[in-house]
Coordinates of C-alpha atoms and ligand atoms in Angstrom, one line a residue:
X1 CA 435.0 277.2 81.3
X2 CA 436.4 277.5 84.8
X3 CA 436.4 274.4 87.0
X4 CA 433.8 275.1 89.7
X5 CA 433.4 272.8 92.7
X6 CA 430.7 270.8 90.8
X7 CA 433.1 269.9 88.0
X8 CA 435.6 268.2 90.3
X9 CA 435.4 264.5 90.7
X10 CA 436.4 262.5 93.8
X11 CA 440.0 261.6 94.1
X12 CA 443.1 262.3 96.2
X13 CA 442.8 265.8 97.8
X14 CA 439.2 266.2 96.7
X15 CA 436.2 266.8 98.9
X16 CA 434.2 263.5 99.0
X17 CA 430.6 263.4 98.2
X18 CA 428.0 263.8 100.9
X19 CA 426.9 260.6 102.7
X20 CA 424.4 259.0 100.2
X21 CA 421.8 258.2 102.9
X22 CA 421.4 261.9 103.8
X23 CA 419.3 262.2 100.6
X24 CA 418.3 265.5 99.2
X25 CA 416.4 266.8 102.2
X26 CA 417.1 270.5 102.5
X27 CA 417.5 270.7 106.2
X28 CA 415.5 272.8 108.5
X29 CA 415.5 276.5 108.5
X30 CA 413.1 279.4 108.7
X31 CA 413.8 282.1 106.1
X32 CA 415.1 285.1 107.9
X33 CA 413.7 288.1 106.0
X34 CA 414.4 291.5 107.5
X35 CA 411.1 292.6 109.2
X36 CA 410.1 295.0 112.0
X37 CA 407.7 292.4 113.5
X38 CA 409.2 288.9 113.8
X39 CA 406.6 286.2 114.7
X40 CA 408.1 283.3 112.8
X41 CA 410.2 281.2 115.2
X42 CA 408.1 280.9 118.4
X43 CA 410.6 282.7 120.6
X44 CA 409.5 284.8 123.6
X45 CA 408.8 288.5 122.8
X46 CA 410.2 289.4 126.2
X47 CA 413.9 289.5 127.0
X48 CA 415.0 287.5 130.1
X49 CA 414.7 289.3 133.5
X50 CA 417.4 292.0 134.1
X51 CA 418.2 290.5 137.5
X52 CA 419.1 287.3 135.7
X53 CA 421.5 289.1 133.4
X54 CA 423.2 290.7 136.4
X55 CA 423.4 287.4 138.2
X56 CA 425.0 285.7 135.2
X57 CA 427.5 288.6 134.9
X58 CA 428.5 288.2 138.5
X59 CA 428.9 284.4 138.1
X60 CA 431.1 284.8 135.1
X61 CA 433.8 286.4 137.3
X62 CA 433.9 283.3 139.4
X63 CA 434.1 280.6 136.6
X64 CA 437.4 278.8 136.3
X65 CA 437.6 279.3 132.6
X66 CA 440.9 277.5 132.2
X67 CA 439.3 274.3 133.4
X68 CA 436.8 272.0 131.5
X69 CA 433.3 272.4 132.8
X70 CA 431.6 269.8 135.1
X71 CA 431.2 267.0 132.6
X72 CA 428.0 265.8 134.3
X73 CA 426.5 269.3 134.6
X74 CA 425.4 268.2 138.0
X75 CA 424.4 271.5 139.7
X76 CA 422.2 272.3 136.7
X77 CA 420.6 268.9 136.6
X78 CA 419.9 269.1 140.4
X79 CA 418.3 272.5 140.0
X80 CA 416.1 271.2 137.1
X81 CA 415.3 268.0 139.0
X82 CA 414.1 270.2 141.9
X83 CA 411.7 272.1 139.7
X84 CA 410.1 268.9 138.4
X85 CA 410.3 266.9 141.6
X86 CA 412.5 264.1 140.1
X87 CA 416.1 262.9 140.7
X88 CA 419.1 264.6 139.1
X89 CA 419.9 261.1 137.6
X90 CA 416.7 261.4 135.6
X91 CA 417.6 264.7 134.0
X92 CA 419.9 265.1 131.0
X93 CA 420.9 268.5 129.5
X94 CA 422.3 269.6 126.1
X95 CA 422.7 272.5 123.8
X96 CA 419.0 272.9 123.0
X97 CA 416.4 270.2 123.0
X98 CA 417.4 269.4 119.4
X99 CA 420.7 268.2 120.7
X100 CA 418.9 266.1 123.4
X101 CA 416.9 264.5 120.5
X102 CA 420.1 263.9 118.5
X103 CA 421.9 262.3 121.4
X104 CA 418.8 260.1 122.1
X105 CA 418.9 258.9 118.5
X106 CA 422.7 258.4 118.6
X107 CA 422.1 256.1 121.6
X108 CA 418.9 254.3 120.5
X109 CA 418.6 254.9 116.7
X110 CA 420.9 254.0 113.8
X111 CA 420.9 251.4 111.0
X112 CA 418.2 248.7 111.4
X113 CA 416.1 250.9 113.7
X114 CA 413.3 253.2 113.1
X115 CA 411.3 256.2 114.5
X116 CA 407.6 256.9 114.1
X117 CA 406.2 260.4 113.6
X118 CA 402.8 261.7 112.5
X119 CA 402.9 264.5 110.0
X120 CA 402.5 267.4 109.8
X121 CA 404.8 267.7 112.9
X122 CA 408.1 269.1 113.9
X123 CA 410.4 268.5 110.9
X124 CA 413.5 268.0 113.1
X125 CA 412.3 264.7 114.4
X126 CA 412.6 263.1 110.9
X127 CA 415.7 265.2 110.1
X128 CA 417.6 264.0 113.1
X129 CA 416.6 260.4 112.4
X130 CA 418.0 260.8 108.9
X131 CA 421.3 262.3 110.3
X132 CA 421.7 259.3 112.6
X133 CA 420.9 256.7 109.9
X134 CA 417.5 255.8 111.5
X135 CA 414.6 254.9 109.3
X136 CA 411.5 257.1 109.5
X137 CA 408.0 255.7 109.6
X138 CA 405.8 258.6 108.7
X139 CA 402.1 258.3 109.6
X140 CA 399.6 261.0 108.9
X141 CA 397.5 263.1 111.4
X142 CA 393.8 263.1 110.9
X143 CA 392.0 265.5 108.4
X144 CA 391.4 267.9 111.3
X145 CA 395.2 267.7 111.9
X146 CA 394.8 266.1 115.4
X147 CA 396.5 262.8 116.3
X148 CA 394.3 259.9 115.0
X149 CA 394.6 257.0 117.4
X150 CA 393.8 254.4 114.8
X151 CA 396.6 255.6 112.6
X152 CA 398.9 255.7 115.6
X153 CA 398.1 252.0 116.3
X154 CA 398.5 251.1 112.7
X155 CA 402.0 252.7 112.4
X156 CA 403.2 251.4 115.7
X157 CA 402.0 247.8 115.1
X158 CA 403.1 247.6 111.5
X159 CA 406.5 249.3 111.9
X160 CA 407.5 248.4 115.5
X161 CA 409.5 251.6 115.8
X162 CA 412.4 251.8 118.3
X163 CA 411.4 255.4 119.1
X164 CA 407.9 256.8 118.9
X165 CA 407.7 260.6 118.8
X166 CA 404.7 262.6 120.1
X167 CA 405.0 266.3 119.9
X168 CA 402.8 268.0 122.6
X169 CA 401.8 270.6 121.8
X170 CA 402.4 269.7 118.2
X171 CA 404.4 272.2 116.1
X172 CA 403.0 273.5 113.8
X173 CA 399.4 272.6 114.5
X174 CA 399.2 273.7 118.2
X175 CA 397.2 271.0 120.0
X176 CA 398.6 269.0 122.9
X177 CA 398.3 265.2 123.2
X178 CA 395.9 264.2 126.0
X179 CA 397.3 262.2 128.9
X180 CA 395.1 259.2 128.0
X181 CA 396.6 259.2 124.5
X182 CA 400.2 259.2 125.9
X183 CA 399.2 256.2 128.1
X184 CA 397.7 254.4 125.1
X185 CA 400.8 254.9 123.1
X186 CA 403.0 253.9 126.0
X187 CA 401.0 250.7 126.2
X188 CA 401.4 249.8 122.6
X189 CA 404.8 251.2 121.4
X190 CA 407.5 248.6 121.5
X191 CA 410.3 251.0 122.3
X192 CA 410.9 254.4 123.7
X193 CA 408.1 257.1 123.6
X194 CA 409.5 260.6 123.3
X195 CA 407.1 263.4 124.2
X196 CA 408.5 266.7 122.8
X197 CA 407.2 269.3 125.2
X198 CA 409.0 272.3 123.8
X199 CA 405.8 274.3 124.4
X200 CA 404.7 272.2 127.4
X201 CA 404.4 275.2 129.8
X202 CA 401.6 276.7 127.6
X203 CA 399.6 273.5 127.6
X204 CA 397.0 272.3 130.1
X205 CA 398.7 268.9 130.6
X206 CA 402.1 267.3 130.6
X207 CA 403.6 263.8 130.4
X208 CA 406.2 264.6 133.0
X209 CA 404.3 263.0 135.8
X210 CA 404.4 259.7 134.0
X211 CA 408.2 259.5 133.9
X212 CA 409.7 256.8 136.2
X213 CA 412.6 254.5 136.3
X214 CA 411.9 251.5 134.2
X215 CA 409.4 253.4 132.0
X216 CA 410.3 253.8 128.3
X217 CA 409.2 257.4 128.4
X218 CA 411.3 260.5 127.7
X219 CA 409.9 264.1 128.0
X220 CA 411.9 266.9 126.4
X221 CA 411.8 270.5 127.3
X222 CA 413.7 273.6 126.2
X223 CA 414.7 277.1 127.5
X224 CA 414.2 278.4 124.0
X225 CA 410.5 279.2 124.1
X226 CA 409.1 279.8 127.6
X227 CA 412.3 280.9 129.3
X228 CA 413.1 283.8 126.9
X229 CA 416.5 282.1 126.3
X230 CA 416.6 280.9 122.7
X231 CA 420.0 282.5 122.5
X232 CA 421.4 280.4 125.3
X233 CA 420.9 277.0 123.6
X234 CA 419.8 274.9 126.5
X235 CA 417.3 272.0 126.5
X236 CA 416.8 268.9 128.6
X237 CA 414.9 265.7 129.1
X238 CA 413.4 263.9 132.0
X239 CA 413.6 260.1 131.7
X240 CA 414.4 256.9 133.5
X241 CA 417.9 256.7 134.9
X242 CA 419.0 254.0 132.5
X243 CA 418.0 256.2 129.5
X244 CA 419.9 259.1 130.9
X245 CA 422.9 256.9 131.4
X246 CA 422.7 255.8 127.8
X247 CA 422.6 259.4 126.6
X248 CA 425.7 260.2 128.7
X249 CA 427.5 257.4 126.8
X250 CA 426.4 258.8 123.4
X251 CA 427.3 262.4 124.0
X252 CA 430.7 264.2 123.6
X253 CA 432.7 264.9 126.7
X254 CA 432.2 268.4 128.1
X255 CA 429.5 269.2 125.6
X256 CA 427.8 271.8 127.9
X257 CA 430.0 274.8 128.6
X258 CA 430.4 276.5 132.0
X259 CA 428.5 279.4 130.6
X260 CA 425.4 277.4 129.6
X261 CA 425.4 275.4 132.8
X262 CA 425.6 278.5 135.0
X263 CA 423.2 280.7 133.1
X264 CA 420.7 277.8 132.9
X265 CA 420.9 277.1 136.6
X266 CA 420.5 280.8 137.5
X267 CA 417.4 281.1 135.3
X268 CA 415.7 278.7 137.6
X269 CA 415.7 281.4 140.3
X270 CA 413.1 283.1 138.2
X271 CA 410.4 280.5 137.9
X272 CA 407.7 282.8 139.1
X273 CA 408.7 285.4 136.6
X274 CA 408.5 282.8 133.9
X275 CA 405.1 281.6 135.0
X276 CA 403.8 285.2 134.8
X277 CA 405.2 285.5 131.2
X278 CA 403.4 282.3 130.3
X279 CA 400.1 283.6 131.6
X280 CA 400.6 286.8 129.7
X281 CA 401.3 285.0 126.5
X282 CA 398.3 282.7 127.0
X283 CA 396.1 285.8 127.4
X284 CA 397.6 287.3 124.3
X285 CA 397.0 284.0 122.5
X286 CA 393.3 284.4 123.3
X287 CA 393.3 287.9 121.9
X288 CA 395.1 286.8 118.8
X289 CA 392.6 283.9 118.2
X290 CA 389.7 286.3 118.8
X291 CA 391.2 288.7 116.2
X292 CA 391.7 285.9 113.7
X293 CA 388.1 284.7 114.2
X294 CA 386.9 288.1 112.9
X295 CA 388.8 287.6 109.6
X296 CA 388.1 285.2 106.7
X297 CA 390.6 282.6 108.0
X298 CA 390.3 279.1 109.5
X299 CA 392.3 279.0 112.8
X300 CA 393.3 275.9 114.8
X301 CA 393.0 275.6 118.5
X302 CA 396.4 276.1 120.1
X303 CA 397.8 275.0 123.4
X304 CA 401.2 276.6 122.5
X305 CA 402.6 280.1 121.9
X306 CA 401.7 280.1 118.2
X307 CA 398.6 279.7 116.1
X308 CA 398.2 277.9 112.7
X309 CA 395.7 279.4 110.3
X310 CA 394.5 279.2 106.7
X311 CA 393.3 282.3 104.8
X312 CA 390.1 281.5 103.0
X313 CA 390.0 284.2 100.4
X314 CA 393.6 284.3 99.2
X315 CA 396.5 281.8 98.7
X316 CA 398.7 281.4 101.7
X317 CA 401.8 282.3 99.8
X318 CA 400.3 285.6 98.7
X319 CA 399.2 286.4 102.2
X320 CA 402.6 285.6 103.6
X321 CA 404.3 288.0 101.0
X322 CA 401.7 290.7 101.7
X323 CA 402.6 290.5 105.4
X324 CA 406.3 290.7 104.6
X325 CA 405.6 293.8 102.5
X326 CA 404.1 295.3 105.6
X327 CA 407.2 294.3 107.6
X328 CA 405.5 291.4 109.4
X329 CA 407.3 288.0 109.3
X330 CA 405.4 284.8 110.1
X331 CA 406.1 281.2 109.2
X332 CA 405.0 280.1 105.8
X333 CA 403.9 276.5 106.1
X334 CA 401.9 276.5 102.8
X335 CA 404.2 274.2 101.0
X336 CA 404.4 271.6 103.8
X337 CA 402.6 268.3 103.1
X338 CA 399.0 268.5 104.5
X339 CA 399.2 272.2 105.2
X340 CA 398.2 273.8 101.9
X341 CA 397.9 277.5 102.3
X342 CA 398.6 277.4 106.0
X343 CA 400.6 280.0 107.9
X344 CA 401.8 279.9 111.5
X345 CA 402.1 283.0 113.7
X346 CA 403.9 283.2 117.0
X347 CA 402.2 285.0 119.9
X348 CA 404.2 288.2 120.3
X349 CA 403.8 291.3 122.5
X350 CA 400.4 293.1 122.4
X351 CA 401.9 295.7 120.0
X352 CA 403.3 293.0 117.7
X353 CA 400.1 291.1 117.7
X354 CA 398.1 294.2 116.8
X355 CA 400.6 295.0 114.0
X356 CA 400.1 291.5 112.7
X357 CA 396.3 291.6 112.9
X358 CA 396.2 295.0 111.3
X359 CA 398.5 293.9 108.4
X360 CA 396.5 290.7 107.9
X361 CA 393.2 292.6 107.7
X362 CA 394.7 294.9 105.1
X363 CA 396.1 291.9 103.0
X364 CA 392.8 290.1 103.2
X365 CA 390.7 293.2 102.4
Ligands
PLP401 C1 411.5 275.0 119.0 C2 411.3 273.5 119.2 C3 412.3 272.8 119.8 C4 413.4 273.5 120.4 O1 414.6 273.3 120.1 P1 415.8 273.9 120.9 O2 416.9 273.2 120.2 O3 415.6 273.6 122.3 O4 415.8 275.4 120.6 C5 412.1 271.4 120.0 N1 411.0 270.8 119.6 C6 410.0 271.5 119.0 C7 408.7 270.9 118.7 C8 410.1 272.9 118.8 O5 409.2 273.6 118.1

């Protein structure tokens, strides 16, 4: 028998075992199967504007590459602050909103502290809590998958979480959290309330107007969905100055490259363009939901750029495989707790959505 990695025990010169508190959670990833139509990770179907690509190319010739980037990412934060009508000291940027969340929990989580989530929701909230040694208080969403205020009160009062996560719109169920609910949670939660608005631009309401110095509220946003820039890895939060200052302390120096800072700042010259894209996707979402309503599936209302649905005549797994056979890749949520047989489809281009609806009709026939 050859000695494989599993047969080696710890000792000098050996790889130590993984931190025990990381458990056996398998991390977060969407299986990447080769497919012609890819509607599984909620990206934009449209590439960014060509004028933006040219502006970034021009800018790259001017970057002092031999120098560290601006540690505070000031120009980018000022530009984002301008868009939202807040102060640059209330904005903090990182490599994707996931890194924003990780830094937030490095600053405010850790041993002896906890976060509250209501499942099914975005798996990274619990995963990042685990990575940072923060306990997870997992409540449940109601049987219709919306946030149940009684359950929110129960978890917050019993667990006294340091950080309470609201995902609005919620991934993967799609509905946004009404402003009155955000206020209610802000009034009851003993610590920070983080509203993850990765899909905020597709929703009718936002918690951004509730951010103020002294308020324990953090709203996170990302360039990955609306801004057609998932490849750039840029996200940010808007929060009270003291929270932003704490995040600065918990982050690595120069964590945001010149490239990311410049490209992100230049993207903000195309806000109108982005708003038109959002309108187009919201229109397509309506067409997708209408198409689904003509098929034997239960579909949930969505305020985001994806739709959760449950086939009623076949198992979710079989439908997912049938779609893959037809070169259409969507997200298989059917093994997630509370989401038996559920699938999630990203709103794509008109052609992609037609291809999906056509393939689904065939699979369900
Ligand atoms: C996609 C997504 C994110 C985005 O993460 P990035 O790191 O910014 O790409 C954050 N929160 C939710 C709920 C998401 O679905």
